[in-house]
Coordinates of C-alpha atoms in Angstrom, one line a residue:
M1 CA 163.1 83.0 183.4
G2 CA 165.7 84.1 186.0
L3 CA 169.2 84.7 184.8
G4 CA 170.5 82.2 187.4
A5 CA 168.6 79.4 185.6
K6 CA 169.7 77.6 182.5
N7 CA 168.8 79.9 179.7
V8 CA 166.5 78.9 176.9
L9 CA 169.2 79.1 174.3
E10 CA 171.4 76.6 176.1
S11 CA 168.4 74.3 176.5
L12 CA 167.6 74.5 172.8
I13 CA 171.2 73.7 171.9
D14 CA 171.1 70.7 174.1
E15 CA 167.7 69.6 172.7
A16 CA 169.1 70.0 169.2
G17 CA 172.0 67.7 170.0
G18 CA 174.5 70.5 170.3
C19 CA 173.6 72.4 167.1
A20 CA 170.7 74.9 166.7
V21 CA 170.0 76.3 163.3
A22 CA 168.7 79.8 162.7
D23 CA 166.5 80.8 159.8
G24 CA 167.8 82.4 156.7
G25 CA 167.9 85.9 155.3
L26 CA 164.5 87.4 155.9
G27 CA 164.8 90.3 153.4
T28 CA 166.0 88.0 150.7
H29 CA 163.1 85.6 151.2
L30 CA 160.6 88.4 151.4
E31 CA 161.7 89.6 148.0
S32 CA 161.3 86.1 146.6
L33 CA 157.7 86.2 147.9
G34 CA 157.0 89.4 146.0
A35 CA 157.7 92.0 148.7
A36 CA 159.2 95.4 147.6
I37 CA 161.7 96.4 150.2
N38 CA 164.0 98.8 148.4
D39 CA 163.4 101.4 151.1
P40 CA 165.1 102.8 154.1
L41 CA 162.9 100.7 156.3
W42 CA 164.0 97.5 154.4
S43 CA 162.1 94.4 155.5
A44 CA 160.4 96.4 158.3
L45 CA 158.3 98.0 155.5
C46 CA 156.4 94.7 155.4
L47 CA 155.2 95.3 158.9
I48 CA 153.2 98.1 157.5
N49 CA 152.0 96.8 154.2
A50 CA 152.6 93.0 154.0
P51 CA 152.6 91.3 157.4
H52 CA 151.2 88.2 155.8
L53 CA 154.4 87.8 153.8
I54 CA 156.4 88.0 157.0
K55 CA 154.4 85.1 158.5
R56 CA 154.8 83.2 155.2
A57 CA 158.6 83.6 155.4
H58 CA 158.7 82.5 159.0
L59 CA 156.6 79.5 158.2
D60 CA 158.8 78.5 155.3
Y61 CA 161.9 78.5 157.5
L62 CA 160.2 76.6 160.2
E63 CA 159.1 73.9 157.7
A64 CA 162.8 73.8 156.5
G65 CA 163.9 73.0 160.1
A66 CA 164.8 76.3 161.6
D67 CA 165.3 76.2 165.4
I68 CA 165.3 80.0 165.8
L69 CA 163.2 82.6 164.1
V70 CA 164.7 86.1 164.0
T71 CA 162.0 88.8 163.9
S72 CA 161.5 91.5 161.2
S73 CA 162.5 94.3 163.5
Y74 CA 166.2 94.8 162.4
Q75 CA 165.3 98.1 160.8
A76 CA 162.1 98.7 162.7
T77 CA 163.1 101.8 164.7
I78 CA 161.0 104.4 166.4
P79 CA 162.6 107.4 164.6
G80 CA 162.4 105.5 161.3
F81 CA 158.7 104.9 161.6
L82 CA 158.0 108.4 162.9
S83 CA 159.7 109.9 159.9
R84 CA 157.0 108.2 157.8
G85 CA 154.3 110.2 159.6
L86 CA 153.2 107.4 162.0
S87 CA 152.2 108.2 165.5
N88 CA 154.2 107.0 168.6
E89 CA 151.4 104.5 169.3
D90 CA 151.4 103.1 165.8
T91 CA 155.2 103.0 165.8
E92 CA 155.4 100.9 168.9
M93 CA 152.5 98.7 167.7
L94 CA 154.5 97.9 164.5
I95 CA 157.6 97.0 166.5
Q96 CA 155.6 94.7 168.7
R97 CA 153.9 93.2 165.6
S98 CA 157.3 91.9 164.5
V99 CA 157.5 89.7 167.6
K100 CA 153.9 88.7 167.6
L101 CA 154.0 87.6 163.9
A102 CA 156.9 85.3 164.7
L103 CA 155.4 84.0 167.9
E104 CA 152.0 83.3 166.3
T105 CA 153.7 81.5 163.4
R106 CA 155.8 79.4 165.7
D107 CA 153.0 78.5 168.0
T108 CA 150.6 77.5 165.2
F109 CA 153.3 75.4 163.5
W110 CA 154.2 73.7 166.8
G111 CA 150.6 73.1 167.6
G112 CA 150.2 71.2 164.4
L113 CA 153.3 69.2 165.1
E114 CA 152.3 68.0 168.5
K115 CA 149.7 65.8 166.9
N116 CA 152.5 63.8 165.4
P117 CA 155.0 62.8 168.2
R118 CA 157.5 61.5 165.5
H119 CA 157.8 64.9 163.8
G120 CA 161.5 65.4 164.6
Y121 CA 161.4 69.2 164.9
N122 CA 162.5 71.3 167.9
R123 CA 160.2 73.9 169.3
A124 CA 161.7 77.0 167.8
L125 CA 162.7 80.1 169.8
V126 CA 161.8 83.6 168.7
A127 CA 164.8 86.1 168.7
A128 CA 163.8 89.8 168.6
S129 CA 166.2 91.5 166.2
V130 CA 167.8 94.7 167.4
G131 CA 169.6 96.3 164.4
C132 CA 172.5 98.7 164.9
Y133 CA 172.2 102.5 164.8
G134 CA 173.8 102.5 161.3
A135 CA 170.9 100.3 160.0
Y136 CA 168.5 103.1 160.9
L137 CA 170.7 105.7 159.1
A138 CA 170.6 103.5 155.9
D139 CA 173.8 105.2 154.7
G140 CA 176.2 102.3 154.8
S141 CA 177.6 103.2 158.3
E142 CA 176.4 99.8 159.6
F143 CA 179.2 98.4 157.5
S144 CA 181.8 100.9 158.6
G145 CA 181.0 101.7 162.3
C146 CA 181.9 105.3 161.6
Y147 CA 179.0 107.2 163.3
G148 CA 180.9 110.4 163.7
P149 CA 182.2 112.3 166.7
D150 CA 178.7 113.4 167.9
I151 CA 177.6 109.8 168.7
T152 CA 178.3 109.0 172.3
L153 CA 177.6 106.0 174.5
E154 CA 174.6 107.8 176.0
K155 CA 173.2 108.8 172.6
L156 CA 173.3 105.2 171.5
K157 CA 171.6 104.1 174.6
G158 CA 168.9 106.7 174.0
F159 CA 168.4 105.4 170.5
H160 CA 168.0 101.8 171.5
R161 CA 166.3 102.1 174.9
R162 CA 162.6 102.5 174.1
R163 CA 162.7 100.0 171.1
L164 CA 164.3 97.5 173.5
Q165 CA 161.6 98.0 176.0
V166 CA 158.9 97.6 173.4
L167 CA 160.4 94.4 172.0
V168 CA 160.8 92.8 175.4
E169 CA 157.2 93.7 176.3
A170 CA 156.0 91.7 173.2
G171 CA 157.4 88.5 174.8
P172 CA 160.2 87.1 172.6
D173 CA 162.4 84.2 173.9
L174 CA 165.6 86.1 173.4
L175 CA 167.2 89.2 171.9
A176 CA 169.5 89.3 168.9
F177 CA 171.7 92.4 168.6
E178 CA 172.9 92.2 165.0
T179 CA 175.5 93.6 162.8
I180 CA 177.1 95.7 165.5
P181 CA 180.0 97.5 163.9
N182 CA 182.0 98.9 166.9
K183 CA 182.8 98.4 170.5
L184 CA 180.9 101.5 171.6
E185 CA 177.5 100.3 170.4
A186 CA 178.2 96.8 171.9
Q187 CA 178.9 98.5 175.2
A188 CA 175.6 100.5 174.9
C189 CA 173.6 97.4 174.3
M190 CA 175.3 95.5 177.1
E191 CA 174.8 98.3 179.6
L192 CA 171.1 98.8 178.6
L193 CA 170.4 95.1 179.4
D194 CA 171.5 95.8 183.0
E195 CA 169.9 99.2 183.3
E196 CA 166.5 97.8 182.0
N197 CA 167.0 94.6 184.1
I198 CA 166.2 92.5 181.0
Q199 CA 165.4 88.9 182.1
I200 CA 165.7 87.1 178.7
P201 CA 169.0 86.1 177.3
S202 CA 170.7 88.0 174.5
W203 CA 173.3 87.5 171.8
I204 CA 175.5 90.3 170.4
C205 CA 176.8 89.7 166.9
F206 CA 179.4 91.9 165.2
S207 CA 180.2 92.2 161.5
S208 CA 183.6 92.4 160.0
V209 CA 185.0 93.7 156.7
D210 CA 188.5 92.3 157.0
G211 CA 188.1 89.1 158.9
E212 CA 190.1 90.4 161.8
H213 CA 188.4 93.4 163.3
A214 CA 185.0 95.0 163.7
P215 CA 184.3 97.4 160.8
S216 CA 185.3 100.4 163.0
G217 CA 188.8 98.8 163.4
D218 CA 188.1 97.9 167.1
K219 CA 189.8 94.7 168.1
F220 CA 187.6 91.7 168.9
E221 CA 189.8 91.0 171.9
D222 CA 188.7 94.3 173.4
C223 CA 185.0 93.7 172.5
L224 CA 184.8 90.2 173.9
Q225 CA 186.8 91.1 177.0
M226 CA 184.0 93.6 177.7
L227 CA 181.1 91.3 176.9
N228 CA 182.6 88.5 178.9
K229 CA 181.6 90.5 182.0
S230 CA 177.9 90.3 181.2
E231 CA 175.7 87.4 182.4
R232 CA 172.8 88.7 180.2
V233 CA 174.8 88.3 177.0
V234 CA 174.9 84.5 176.7
A235 CA 176.3 84.3 173.2
V236 CA 178.5 86.3 170.8
G237 CA 179.3 86.0 167.2
I238 CA 179.5 87.3 163.6
N239 CA 176.8 88.0 161.1
C240 CA 176.4 89.8 157.8
S241 CA 180.1 89.1 156.9
P242 CA 181.7 87.0 154.1
P243 CA 181.7 83.3 154.7
N244 CA 185.4 83.0 154.1
F245 CA 186.1 85.1 157.2
I246 CA 184.1 82.9 159.6
E247 CA 186.6 80.0 160.1
S248 CA 189.4 82.2 161.5
L249 CA 186.9 84.3 163.5
I250 CA 185.4 81.2 165.2
C251 CA 188.9 80.2 166.2
K252 CA 189.7 83.7 167.5
F253 CA 186.4 83.9 169.4
R254 CA 186.8 80.4 170.9
E255 CA 190.1 81.6 172.4
L256 CA 188.5 84.8 173.8
T257 CA 185.3 83.6 175.4
E258 CA 183.5 80.7 177.0
K259 CA 180.1 82.0 175.7
A260 CA 178.3 80.2 172.9
I261 CA 179.3 81.4 169.5
V262 CA 176.8 82.5 166.8
V263 CA 177.7 82.6 163.2
Y264 CA 175.4 83.6 160.3
P265 CA 177.3 85.2 157.5
N266 CA 175.9 86.7 154.3
S267 CA 176.7 85.6 150.7
G268 CA 179.9 87.5 150.6
E269 CA 178.5 90.4 148.7
V270 CA 179.8 93.9 149.7
W271 CA 177.4 96.9 150.2
N272 CA 178.3 100.0 148.3
G273 CA 176.8 102.8 150.5
N274 CA 177.2 105.5 147.9
D275 CA 175.5 103.7 145.0
K276 CA 173.2 101.7 147.4
I277 CA 173.9 98.4 145.6
W278 CA 175.5 95.1 146.6
L279 CA 178.7 94.3 144.8
P280 CA 179.0 90.6 143.7
S281 CA 180.5 88.0 145.9
R282 CA 184.0 86.8 145.1
C283 CA 184.2 84.1 147.6
S284 CA 181.1 81.9 147.9
N285 CA 178.3 80.1 146.2
K286 CA 175.7 77.7 147.7
E287 CA 177.9 74.6 147.3
S288 CA 180.9 76.2 148.9
F289 CA 178.8 77.6 151.7
E290 CA 177.6 74.1 152.6
L291 CA 181.3 73.0 152.8
Y292 CA 182.1 76.0 155.0
A293 CA 179.2 75.2 157.3
K294 CA 180.5 71.7 157.9
R295 CA 183.9 73.1 158.7
W296 CA 182.5 75.6 161.2
C297 CA 180.8 72.6 163.0
D298 CA 184.2 70.9 163.2
L299 CA 185.8 74.0 164.6
G300 CA 183.4 74.3 167.5
A301 CA 181.4 77.4 166.8
M302 CA 178.5 76.9 169.2
S303 CA 178.0 75.1 172.5
S304 CA 176.6 75.4 175.9
E305 CA 178.6 74.1 178.9
D306 CA 176.7 70.8 178.8
V307 CA 178.0 70.0 175.3
A308 CA 181.6 71.2 175.6
E309 CA 182.9 68.1 174.0
Q310 CA 181.0 68.6 170.8
H311 CA 180.9 72.3 170.1
L312 CA 178.6 72.9 167.1
P313 CA 177.5 76.1 165.5
L314 CA 174.3 78.1 165.3
L315 CA 174.1 78.5 161.5
E316 CA 172.0 80.8 159.5
Q317 CA 171.1 79.1 156.3
F318 CA 172.5 80.7 153.1
Q319 CA 169.8 82.9 151.5
E320 CA 167.7 79.9 150.4
F321 CA 166.4 77.1 152.6

């Protein structure tokens, strides 16, 4: 699809009546299905030893009404797999597997629905997840954005480039850059899209630990001013951040950009990188999350130009579905 055409995300939003709903937390659901993912590879470990559970999780979310499946590639990185003794060929095969599992599950599910024209589902899109550099490090820096003085723009591009190429070659509908903790990495992702002439739309989502800035302390005004210049980044937003931050951030982002806005927070738990445990949430439970979500809709979290009068959010469901 050429970039000048209406992108598939905008089309989905319109087909969904102004609101497209993404799937829920993949790692959480994989654990509920019996997967052991307490590992630096996290959910990407299942690409090696339990791909059937990934397909099961995708199918569960489709049956629950998800309009977008996010692939299991968040922590599927080339150096991460190589460190486990895998070959370059096997590493790239596993990264592509993340997309193919989602595509196969979506296509099989949709094929069954087509026999019933009154099914009420939208044909889901597959978003290839591109996790941040800190996710590969597995040291908590994805929640701080503090990568150290040796990490430059070019080094971040080098880290992401081949994985991005491999993911795109697998044929996803869009790219989802997730949990980006600083402006520098967002810039690297944005520039890579141009340098690689990527022809599928992308979103870039930041995290936040204070509800006002990226974890690094970078101002969202500066981040979005930069991303507004990119035609390949069609949506921006917040993920993996407490639900009580989302309302004010939607309002802030709405003032700073005309792009669609993506919001899919976590449960409000806080990651302790030293002890490698999640600290309990102080701000949310399932019932309050549902109330939050309705409020985000009213505030106008996600829209394309064709639904400007009824901005509605792209929501990731809260852990369960």
